[in-house]
């Protein structure tokens, strides 16, 4: 299927179409965040054998709206002794880091906001902004707990970027390209063409099948660590540090942290979908395939990964910080290196 | 071992420092001990292999009209016998040797007895108040305790 | 904006390698109002100083002005999670002083209520321990089961948490007609949920990594510090007052005492203390089943309550096995109807004193886990 940007076709290649291409993911992100908040509340409730919000709207559907209204009308408190500039800037830096990654996510064959041929590399580089924002927020709060949380978070995110980057490298080797749209297009056809099962190719891909499965698992774990969710939520470990680096934030800035966390979850799910789960392709080959079907499949697959993230948060206990480092450096890194070597060998031979 | 045998072992070793054995009241016979050699007596109680009192169950203070009393309840995990020691000191000079180095559980118990009664344990490494604020005045569990009127500007009796 | 010139700061007094952190009186995971002054070297704990007394309610002084029956509600509020056990210890102490023999039915009901309360207490202990380690879901499962137990207490005594049910010489009122079926249903439910919690939390690799080999308490240190209850048994010491010095009718029941054996890690670590509590819940279920089978249906629960409670002059130290450890009451009576001195030796007070010893050298996250595994309740610590 050929790939293009639909707004370029409709509005001509000018500033208007660029503006629409930026605003559309933002609108999608806001709607997704509302749904994800409701999903988290309800899914966590069902896992814990209770009902969750039931009073706002039928079956609690309007709860996210209530939460947004509540956060908007809260008093904005800046602690005395905090560095005002950095304190106010931190949530927005984090959000900027994760929203900038949306520029290269292919929602469907007809829409990628910016078709960059080093898309994969770009999304990774831009995701590292979040570390700066977290350290800024933690230090500028003038609070020992926040500082501890920020330091832990910085070390955690940096150490888990490396296995993630190696996985991305292996995927790039498999696909011969770093362009996200091209990687999605490569996986067209029935679901055994997905990179999860070795990518498009003949029966020779049976050699790398266990390695691609392992790679997707490694990427899932390291990306969950990037989003600071349990079992890796040490930076905001509730029972230890009250709330870690966002202890001192209230009102709209806290809402920004929340928003950034959900946006991060989606970005990570989207990258996993694009690389391993076939992007906007339908798993049934030509059946249910098309531009608008592509959008549907992409969002469905990404939401499934988001659901897994929410599920894991409420099931597993928290990993201690030194065990987290151990997991990242001594287990995930060697395995991802081995997989990378095997995949490169496979590419050379076939 | 029964309490008479334990009493005779202690009386042999320490003679005058051990007071009398009182057994004629309902439940719990006890041994009166003078405070001067308390530390050596307790060390003997713990280290003597026949006595082997390794568990300090409770250390409490009691307030009598003229005197203050410290009561020790000891238990042996292996030999399964119990003993009660009582040390009596006058109210104007309430000094008792500390047994904190023998049984570490005495650490907080002695701090509590000092806090609530005013009994001073000599040799304790950190004898400060534990249940009441560090700058409270007075020892509440004494019978003649009067509450202070204010504490840091707040009225104490409601 | 004023700036401090570097030349004015006296650097020699600033301990730049140790950080003093206050885990303050209000904190999501100190179990009550407890202040811990923690000295940290990076993430490693070098010293912990607990400051207690925030919940001191002068129980001992007040009880000198109340008569023996009126002290019972105060005793309830010491360890407010396992009130039945507190009442049992106090009431048996006074009964021993006065040499009262209670009817059989009363004994059985007392044992059943105490064991139910032991299960309720351990449910909270395991639930909050999981919460400290980061697992949110077992907390809700265990609290839902605890609700069933609290409904039984409410139907029997009128209170969910604080009862005033055991009186000197008997009970406040008899149990309701469907008591036996309700209790047996609960035992079934508790066993089912415990199996689920074991699969979900106890044998979970992440949980084991968090709690095994953390906060190791050797047996001789535990005995020297006066620890009791699951803290002592988790270190491998086979000592339970219900078996070693049986009180009430515990010698009629056949049950085991779980001790920590270091299954996943060293003997005496946090995981061991936790598994002792899980296994004690199972043993309590056994005792309850045996007691229900043997309990007589007839009997007046108020038959032996004396008209005036006036013990003879004397004193007694009586100790009972509370869920958290050994609760001791030292009562001095001088022949009047008000006690001369009541001292409650609370298990959490003594168990908490071992915290600085066992948390030195571990990480800060481990400190929270260790505190959760000791299972204190501040009402007892401060009385």
PDB file of N, CA and C in Angstrom, chain C residues 251-323:
ATOM      1  N   UNK C 251      -4.895 -25.925  75.912  1.00  0.00           N
ATOM      2  CA  UNK C 251      -4.250 -27.238  75.951  1.00  0.00           C
ATOM      3  C   UNK C 251      -5.167 -28.342  75.437  1.00  0.00           C
ATOM      4  N   UNK C 252      -6.436 -28.009  75.135  1.00  0.00           N
ATOM      5  CA  UNK C 252      -7.309 -29.067  74.611  1.00  0.00           C
ATOM      6  C   UNK C 252      -7.226 -29.190  73.106  1.00  0.00           C
ATOM      7  N   UNK C 253      -6.566 -28.242  72.436  1.00  0.00           N
ATOM      8  CA  UNK C 253      -6.548 -28.230  70.971  1.00  0.00           C
ATOM      9  C   UNK C 253      -5.197 -28.672  70.475  1.00  0.00           C
ATOM     10  N   UNK C 254      -5.229 -29.322  69.340  1.00  0.00           N
ATOM     11  CA  UNK C 254      -3.997 -29.821  68.763  1.00  0.00           C
ATOM     12  C   UNK C 254      -3.654 -28.961  67.558  1.00  0.00           C
ATOM     13  N   UNK C 255      -2.641 -28.128  67.696  1.00  0.00           N
ATOM     14  CA  UNK C 255      -2.239 -27.300  66.560  1.00  0.00           C
ATOM     15  C   UNK C 255      -0.730 -27.166  66.559  1.00  0.00           C
ATOM     16  N   UNK C 256      -0.183 -26.702  65.430  1.00  0.00           N
ATOM     17  CA  UNK C 256       1.267 -26.577  65.330  1.00  0.00           C
ATOM     18  C   UNK C 256       1.672 -25.126  65.459  1.00  0.00           C
ATOM     19  N   UNK C 257       2.973 -24.955  65.679  1.00  0.00           N
ATOM     20  CA  UNK C 257       3.489 -23.589  65.751  1.00  0.00           C
ATOM     21  C   UNK C 257       4.428 -23.387  64.579  1.00  0.00           C
ATOM     22  N   UNK C 258       4.054 -22.557  63.607  1.00  0.00           N
ATOM     23  CA  UNK C 258       4.977 -22.356  62.482  1.00  0.00           C
ATOM     24  C   UNK C 258       6.161 -21.503  62.894  1.00  0.00           C
ATOM     25  N   UNK C 259       7.339 -21.892  62.442  1.00  0.00           N
ATOM     26  CA  UNK C 259       8.528 -21.072  62.685  1.00  0.00           C
ATOM     27  C   UNK C 259       9.215 -20.819  61.351  1.00  0.00           C
ATOM     28  N   UNK C 260      10.060 -19.832  61.354  1.00  0.00           N
ATOM     29  CA  UNK C 260      10.760 -19.493  60.124  1.00  0.00           C
ATOM     30  C   UNK C 260      11.929 -20.425  59.895  1.00  0.00           C
ATOM     31  N   UNK C 261      11.990 -20.986  58.698  1.00  0.00           N
ATOM     32  CA  UNK C 261      13.081 -21.924  58.445  1.00  0.00           C
ATOM     33  C   UNK C 261      14.028 -21.412  57.375  1.00  0.00           C
ATOM     34  N   UNK C 262      13.831 -20.196  56.916  1.00  0.00           N
ATOM     35  CA  UNK C 262      14.733 -19.711  55.881  1.00  0.00           C
ATOM     36  C   UNK C 262      14.502 -20.381  54.552  1.00  0.00           C
ATOM     37  N   UNK C 263      13.218 -20.574  54.187  1.00  0.00           N
ATOM     38  CA  UNK C 263      12.928 -21.292  52.939  1.00  0.00           C
ATOM     39  C   UNK C 263      13.508 -20.611  51.720  1.00  0.00           C
ATOM     40  N   UNK C 264      13.305 -19.296  51.619  1.00  0.00           N
ATOM     41  CA  UNK C 264      13.860 -18.584  50.480  1.00  0.00           C
ATOM     42  C   UNK C 264      14.772 -17.509  51.028  1.00  0.00           C
ATOM     43  N   UNK C 265      15.954 -17.857  51.488  1.00  0.00           N
ATOM     44  CA  UNK C 265      16.784 -16.818  52.074  1.00  0.00           C
ATOM     45  C   UNK C 265      17.268 -17.268  53.434  1.00  0.00           C
ATOM     46  N   UNK C 266      17.634 -16.324  54.290  1.00  0.00           N
ATOM     47  CA  UNK C 266      18.178 -16.695  55.598  1.00  0.00           C
ATOM     48  C   UNK C 266      17.060 -16.794  56.629  1.00  0.00           C
ATOM     49  N   UNK C 267      17.321 -17.546  57.693  1.00  0.00           N
ATOM     50  CA  UNK C 267      16.378 -17.667  58.795  1.00  0.00           C
ATOM     51  C   UNK C 267      16.289 -16.323  59.494  1.00  0.00           C
ATOM     52  N   UNK C 268      15.089 -15.812  59.652  1.00  0.00           N
ATOM     53  CA  UNK C 268      14.943 -14.562  60.381  1.00  0.00           C
ATOM     54  C   UNK C 268      14.835 -13.337  59.503  1.00  0.00           C
ATOM     55  N   UNK C 269      14.630 -13.516  58.208  1.00  0.00           N
ATOM     56  CA  UNK C 269      14.464 -12.335  57.359  1.00  0.00           C
ATOM     57  C   UNK C 269      12.985 -11.970  57.277  1.00  0.00           C
ATOM     58  N   UNK C 270      12.672 -10.942  56.513  1.00  0.00           N
ATOM     59  CA  UNK C 270      11.288 -10.443  56.491  1.00  0.00           C
ATOM     60  C   UNK C 270      10.345 -11.479  55.908  1.00  0.00           C
ATOM     61  N   UNK C 271      10.814 -12.224  54.925  1.00  0.00           N
ATOM     62  CA  UNK C 271       9.934 -13.217  54.294  1.00  0.00           C
ATOM     63  C   UNK C 271       9.521 -14.270  55.309  1.00  0.00           C
ATOM     64  N   UNK C 272      10.463 -14.651  56.179  1.00  0.00           N
ATOM     65  CA  UNK C 272      10.147 -15.646  57.190  1.00  0.00           C
ATOM     66  C   UNK C 272       9.069 -15.151  58.146  1.00  0.00           C
ATOM     67  N   UNK C 273       9.198 -13.898  58.595  1.00  0.00           N
ATOM     68  CA  UNK C 273       8.192 -13.383  59.512  1.00  0.00           C
ATOM     69  C   UNK C 273       6.830 -13.366  58.836  1.00  0.00           C
ATOM     70  N   UNK C 274       6.845 -13.025  57.554  1.00  0.00           N
ATOM     71  CA  UNK C 274       5.578 -12.964  56.843  1.00  0.00           C
ATOM     72  C   UNK C 274       4.961 -14.340  56.699  1.00  0.00           C
ATOM     73  N   UNK C 275       5.778 -15.359  56.361  1.00  0.00           N
ATOM     74  CA  UNK C 275       5.203 -16.679  56.142  1.00  0.00           C
ATOM     75  C   UNK C 275       4.743 -17.269  57.465  1.00  0.00           C
ATOM     76  N   UNK C 276       5.378 -16.884  58.574  1.00  0.00           N
ATOM     77  CA  UNK C 276       4.892 -17.334  59.880  1.00  0.00           C
ATOM     78  C   UNK C 276       3.480 -16.826  60.083  1.00  0.00           C
ATOM     79  N   UNK C 277       3.224 -15.573  59.725  1.00  0.00           N
ATOM     80  CA  UNK C 277       1.872 -15.034  59.888  1.00  0.00           C
ATOM     81  C   UNK C 277       0.875 -15.745  58.985  1.00  0.00           C
ATOM     82  N   UNK C 278       1.287 -16.024  57.738  1.00  0.00           N
ATOM     83  CA  UNK C 278       0.367 -16.731  56.848  1.00  0.00           C
ATOM     84  C   UNK C 278       0.021 -18.091  57.418  1.00  0.00           C
ATOM     85  N   UNK C 279       1.021 -18.813  57.903  1.00  0.00           N
ATOM     86  CA  UNK C 279       0.765 -20.155  58.406  1.00  0.00           C
ATOM     87  C   UNK C 279      -0.010 -20.119  59.709  1.00  0.00           C
ATOM     88  N   UNK C 280       0.208 -19.063  60.520  1.00  0.00           N
ATOM     89  CA  UNK C 280      -0.568 -18.971  61.759  1.00  0.00           C
ATOM     90  C   UNK C 280      -2.041 -18.796  61.458  1.00  0.00           C
ATOM     91  N   UNK C 281      -2.358 -18.133  60.359  1.00  0.00           N
ATOM     92  CA  UNK C 281      -3.777 -17.995  60.005  1.00  0.00           C
ATOM     93  C   UNK C 281      -4.383 -19.372  59.790  1.00  0.00           C
ATOM     94  N   UNK C 282      -3.633 -20.233  59.117  1.00  0.00           N
ATOM     95  CA  UNK C 282      -4.137 -21.589  58.882  1.00  0.00           C
ATOM     96  C   UNK C 282      -4.316 -22.325  60.192  1.00  0.00           C
ATOM     97  N   UNK C 283      -3.356 -22.176  61.111  1.00  0.00           N
ATOM     98  CA  UNK C 283      -3.477 -22.878  62.388  1.00  0.00           C
ATOM     99  C   UNK C 283      -4.646 -22.328  63.192  1.00  0.00           C
ATOM    100  N   UNK C 284      -4.890 -21.046  63.098  1.00  0.00           N
ATOM    101  CA  UNK C 284      -6.045 -20.482  63.797  1.00  0.00           C
ATOM    102  C   UNK C 284      -7.337 -21.061  63.250  1.00  0.00           C
ATOM    103  N   UNK C 285      -7.376 -21.264  61.926  1.00  0.00           N
ATOM    104  CA  UNK C 285      -8.573 -21.884  61.356  1.00  0.00           C
ATOM    105  C   UNK C 285      -8.796 -23.253  61.960  1.00  0.00           C
ATOM    106  N   UNK C 286      -7.688 -23.997  62.139  1.00  0.00           N
ATOM    107  CA  UNK C 286      -7.810 -25.329  62.743  1.00  0.00           C
ATOM    108  C   UNK C 286      -8.366 -25.252  64.148  1.00  0.00           C
ATOM    109  N   UNK C 287      -7.822 -24.329  64.947  1.00  0.00           N
ATOM    110  CA  UNK C 287      -8.283 -24.213  66.340  1.00  0.00           C
ATOM    111  C   UNK C 287      -9.763 -23.859  66.368  1.00  0.00           C
ATOM    112  N   UNK C 288     -10.156 -22.951  65.466  1.00  0.00           N
ATOM    113  CA  UNK C 288     -11.571 -22.531  65.469  1.00  0.00           C
ATOM    114  C   UNK C 288     -12.465 -23.717  65.141  1.00  0.00           C
ATOM    115  N   UNK C 289     -12.048 -24.540  64.153  1.00  0.00           N
ATOM    116  CA  UNK C 289     -12.905 -25.681  63.815  1.00  0.00           C
ATOM    117  C   UNK C 289     -13.046 -26.632  64.977  1.00  0.00           C
ATOM    118  N   UNK C 290     -11.907 -26.907  65.664  1.00  0.00           N
ATOM    119  CA  UNK C 290     -11.977 -27.808  66.809  1.00  0.00           C
ATOM    120  C   UNK C 290     -12.843 -27.221  67.912  1.00  0.00           C
ATOM    121  N   UNK C 291     -12.710 -25.903  68.137  1.00  0.00           N
ATOM    122  CA  UNK C 291     -13.469 -25.292  69.227  1.00  0.00           C
ATOM    123  C   UNK C 291     -14.960 -25.289  68.922  1.00  0.00           C
ATOM    124  N   UNK C 292     -15.310 -25.012  67.661  1.00  0.00           N
ATOM    125  CA  UNK C 292     -16.736 -25.017  67.310  1.00  0.00           C
ATOM    126  C   UNK C 292     -17.318 -26.404  67.531  1.00  0.00           C
ATOM    127  N   UNK C 293     -16.539 -27.424  67.192  1.00  0.00           N
ATOM    128  CA  UNK C 293     -17.062 -28.785  67.351  1.00  0.00           C
ATOM    129  C   UNK C 293     -17.281 -29.119  68.814  1.00  0.00           C
ATOM    130  N   UNK C 294     -16.403 -28.594  69.700  1.00  0.00           N
ATOM    131  CA  UNK C 294     -16.496 -28.980  71.103  1.00  0.00           C
ATOM    132  C   UNK C 294     -17.340 -28.033  71.927  1.00  0.00           C
ATOM    133  N   UNK C 295     -17.796 -26.934  71.343  1.00  0.00           N
ATOM    134  CA  UNK C 295     -18.403 -25.891  72.181  1.00  0.00           C
ATOM    135  C   UNK C 295     -19.769 -26.318  72.688  1.00  0.00           C
ATOM    136  N   UNK C 296     -20.056 -26.186  73.971  1.00  0.00           N
ATOM    137  CA  UNK C 296     -21.387 -26.549  74.468  1.00  0.00           C
ATOM    138  C   UNK C 296     -22.389 -25.470  74.095  1.00  0.00           C
ATOM    139  N   UNK C 297     -23.627 -25.897  73.900  1.00  0.00           N
ATOM    140  CA  UNK C 297     -24.634 -24.936  73.503  1.00  0.00           C
ATOM    141  C   UNK C 297     -25.325 -24.285  74.678  1.00  0.00           C
ATOM    142  N   UNK C 298     -25.327 -24.981  75.811  1.00  0.00           N
ATOM    143  CA  UNK C 298     -26.015 -24.393  76.974  1.00  0.00           C
ATOM    144  C   UNK C 298     -25.003 -23.803  77.922  1.00  0.00           C
ATOM    145  N   UNK C 299     -25.442 -22.888  78.667  1.00  0.00           N
ATOM    146  CA  UNK C 299     -24.563 -22.281  79.674  1.00  0.00           C
ATOM    147  C   UNK C 299     -24.865 -20.809  79.773  1.00  0.00           C
ATOM    148  N   UNK C 300     -24.784 -20.303  80.959  1.00  0.00           N
ATOM    149  CA  UNK C 300     -25.048 -18.881  81.158  1.00  0.00           C
ATOM    150  C   UNK C 300     -23.716 -18.160  81.162  1.00  0.00           C
ATOM    151  N   UNK C 301     -23.562 -17.235  80.242  1.00  0.00           N
ATOM    152  CA  UNK C 301     -22.236 -16.621  80.138  1.00  0.00           C
ATOM    153  C   UNK C 301     -21.990 -15.608  81.232  1.00  0.00           C
ATOM    154  N   UNK C 302     -23.011 -15.266  81.982  1.00  0.00           N
ATOM    155  CA  UNK C 302     -22.780 -14.258  83.011  1.00  0.00           C
ATOM    156  C   UNK C 302     -22.827 -14.861  84.387  1.00  0.00           C
ATOM    157  N   UNK C 303     -22.735 -16.207  84.461  1.00  0.00           N
ATOM    158  CA  UNK C 303     -22.939 -16.860  85.757  1.00  0.00           C
ATOM    159  C   UNK C 303     -21.851 -16.500  86.747  1.00  0.00           C
ATOM    160  N   UNK C 304     -20.612 -16.385  86.272  1.00  0.00           N
ATOM    161  CA  UNK C 304     -19.506 -16.263  87.230  1.00  0.00           C
ATOM    162  C   UNK C 304     -19.066 -14.833  87.438  1.00  0.00           C
ATOM    163  N   UNK C 305     -19.816 -13.876  86.940  1.00  0.00           N
ATOM    164  CA  UNK C 305     -19.380 -12.485  87.098  1.00  0.00           C
ATOM    165  C   UNK C 305     -19.657 -12.051  88.531  1.00  0.00           C
ATOM    166  N   UNK C 306     -18.636 -11.643  89.256  1.00  0.00           N
ATOM    167  CA  UNK C 306     -18.852 -11.292  90.664  1.00  0.00           C
ATOM    168  C   UNK C 306     -19.588  -9.966  90.787  1.00  0.00           C
ATOM    169  N   UNK C 307     -20.313  -9.835  91.926  1.00  0.00           N
ATOM    170  CA  UNK C 307     -21.085  -8.604  92.116  1.00  0.00           C
ATOM    171  C   UNK C 307     -20.150  -7.419  92.266  1.00  0.00           C
ATOM    172  N   UNK C 308     -19.144  -7.593  93.100  1.00  0.00           N
ATOM    173  CA  UNK C 308     -18.185  -6.515  93.273  1.00  0.00           C
ATOM    174  C   UNK C 308     -16.816  -7.082  92.974  1.00  0.00           C
ATOM    175  N   UNK C 309     -16.104  -6.408  92.120  1.00  0.00           N
ATOM    176  CA  UNK C 309     -14.770  -6.918  91.759  1.00  0.00           C
ATOM    177  C   UNK C 309     -13.760  -6.277  92.689  1.00  0.00           C
ATOM    178  N   UNK C 310     -13.391  -7.007  93.693  1.00  0.00           N
ATOM    179  CA  UNK C 310     -12.454  -6.451  94.680  1.00  0.00           C
ATOM    180  C   UNK C 310     -11.400  -7.500  94.959  1.00  0.00           C
ATOM    181  N   UNK C 311     -10.332  -7.525  94.171  1.00  0.00           N
ATOM    182  CA  UNK C 311      -9.337  -8.584  94.372  1.00  0.00           C
ATOM    183  C   UNK C 311      -8.621  -8.394  95.691  1.00  0.00           C
ATOM    184  N   UNK C 312      -8.130  -9.483  96.257  1.00  0.00           N
ATOM    185  CA  UNK C 312      -7.353  -9.353  97.503  1.00  0.00           C
ATOM    186  C   UNK C 312      -6.039  -8.657  97.214  1.00  0.00           C
ATOM    187  N   UNK C 313      -5.377  -8.258  98.327  1.00  0.00           N
ATOM    188  CA  UNK C 313      -4.127  -7.544  98.163  1.00  0.00           C
ATOM    189  C   UNK C 313      -3.092  -8.474  97.540  1.00  0.00           C
ATOM    190  N   UNK C 314      -2.459  -8.056  96.465  1.00  0.00           N
ATOM    191  CA  UNK C 314      -1.467  -8.926  95.840  1.00  0.00           C
ATOM    192  C   UNK C 314      -1.127  -8.368  94.480  1.00  0.00           C
ATOM    193  N   UNK C 315      -0.370  -9.128  93.753  1.00  0.00           N
ATOM    194  CA  UNK C 315       0.003  -8.667  92.429  1.00  0.00           C
ATOM    195  C   UNK C 315       0.157  -9.871  91.528  1.00  0.00           C
ATOM    196  N   UNK C 316       0.083  -9.635  90.243  1.00  0.00           N
ATOM    197  CA  UNK C 316       0.211 -10.727  89.291  1.00  0.00           C
ATOM    198  C   UNK C 316       0.786 -10.173  88.005  1.00  0.00           C
ATOM    199  N   UNK C 317       1.603 -10.981  87.368  1.00  0.00           N
ATOM    200  CA  UNK C 317       2.012 -10.677  86.007  1.00  0.00           C
ATOM    201  C   UNK C 317       1.511 -11.810  85.131  1.00  0.00           C
ATOM    202  N   UNK C 318       0.580 -11.497  84.235  1.00  0.00           N
ATOM    203  CA  UNK C 318       0.023 -12.540  83.385  1.00  0.00           C
ATOM    204  C   UNK C 318       0.307 -12.187  81.944  1.00  0.00           C
ATOM    205  N   UNK C 319       0.727 -13.172  81.153  1.00  0.00           N
ATOM    206  CA  UNK C 319       1.006 -12.854  79.763  1.00  0.00           C
ATOM    207  C   UNK C 319       0.246 -13.800  78.849  1.00  0.00           C
ATOM    208  N   UNK C 320      -0.182 -13.248  77.704  1.00  0.00           N
ATOM    209  CA  UNK C 320      -0.962 -14.009  76.741  1.00  0.00           C
ATOM    210  C   UNK C 320      -0.346 -13.806  75.366  1.00  0.00           C
ATOM    211  N   UNK C 321      -0.672 -14.714  74.457  1.00  0.00           N
ATOM    212  CA  UNK C 321      -0.087 -14.639  73.129  1.00  0.00           C
ATOM    213  C   UNK C 321      -1.014 -13.818  72.254  1.00  0.00           C
ATOM    214  N   UNK C 322      -0.641 -12.565  72.072  1.00  0.00           N
ATOM    215  CA  UNK C 322      -1.364 -11.696  71.158  1.00  0.00           C
ATOM    216  C   UNK C 322      -0.905 -11.987  69.741  1.00  0.00           C
ATOM    217  N   UNK C 323      -1.653 -11.569  68.734  1.00  0.00           N
ATOM    218  CA  UNK C 323      -1.128 -11.781  67.378  1.00  0.00           C
ATOM    219  C   UNK C 323       0.219 -11.125  67.149  1.00  0.00           C
TER     220      UNK C 323
END
